Amino acid sequence: MGAKHGRGSDSRAARLLARLAVLAAVGSLALLVLALGDGGLVVVGAGLLGLVLCAVGVWWFVAHRGVPRMAGALLAVVAPVAVVVLFEYEGLWLTALILMLCWGVTLGCARQALRRARPERSMRARRAARPGRPFLIMNPKSGGGKVGRFGLVERAEQLGARVVLLDPSEPVDVEALARRAVSEGADLLGVAGGDGTQALVAVVAAEHGLPFLVVSAGTRNHFAMDLGLDRTDPSRCLDALTDGEELRVDLGDVAGRPFVNTVSFGVYADVVQRPEYRDAKAGTTLDLMPDLLLGDGVRRLDARIDDTPLTSQQALLVSNNPYASPDELRGGGRRPRLDDGVLGVLGIRVQDAAQAADLAVRGSQSPGLNVMRAQRVEVTCAGEEEIPVAVDGEALCMPTPVVCTLRPGALRVLVPRDRPGNVAPPPSVNWTRIIALALGRPTRTAPA
């Protein structure tokens, strides 16, 4: 009865919030019409023009060298500054502020309505027994030395774990190291390091049905973030050894190699192949981008997303479960679940400044961005038998066709019961669903 009552309350709240969102949207439009004489149209027009010019400037800066690059950098900076100066000169600050607040209320109500209508299912967790012989691999260089800075070796050994500290001067086969630990009786495998290293050890844990421990000691810790782990203090991940619960998550496979986050093809994969990228990421990227986007280094990718063809893409991202919203990838992005048994696919094709501006304004609605879901992705490139691939950030080359699949529920992940990041990201706004909610009509539960 309580659960039904809760769902009924959520449904009523969702309808109310959806109606408020629609009213706020209508109110914003009405306010804009009423404010036409006070500069409302100028506010909207100048804002959109500033965004478009900024996107064009960024494109010129990234895709060209020399004078066009300098002009692009100048335009990208001057465009938003000019909008601010215009608002100040014309005395439009109040109008702009009111319109922004109205639209902020609209989006806030819309997101909350969608969240209440279809609460994000958290990944199912079950109480886990304390491991008797945990084995952890730690990379002292990862994350700028987080292993030493947070005393992870000492903390893990106090909790009964056997720890192997990698020697940066002597490359080691971490997968073989994990297999040997299993043969010696380890009942848990874990990694304090980057996502690429985690994937290699995770596949061994999956093969032997052992729990896997993620310690957020890498640089970006994407996998740890989507598991809800504390990325500011990796030592808290070790609490799972004494007070943990288990999640069943999917494990990606690209041409026989495991991945926990993403597989990238195209521009990004080409950039990370360069040896100088590790020491000078920004400089190397800017130096290579003109050739990769418009010059002799242009590579166009073709893919088959299940049975749907996707042609002539500049970049292709295949993820272990879809991201909450492709628009959020500009800020890092999150996957709300890692156990839906489906790959997320993002394809990008931007060939000139106009398409770059369209993508900046329309986001996921732009034809330059393809957002799909699939069970199987096959990637090829005309005339090339081998293509660069970035697997969880690791630079590789693989023979075509490169096939990505998923092993649903293959990995048992041990996590602390107290996870500060275990909060679902806000849903992307879908106005068709918002209007249907406001009118009291049933809505699709599949992600938009």
Tab-separated table of C-alpha atoms in Angstrom, residues 220 250 321 388 408:
chain	number	residue	atom	x	y	z
A	220	ARG	CA	39.396	11.200	-14.395
A	250	ASP	CA	27.940	-4.895	-17.777
A	321	ASN	CA	25.604	1.801	-21.432
A	388	PRO	CA	43.304	3.754	-34.479
A	408	PRO	CA	25.383	-8.044	-19.598
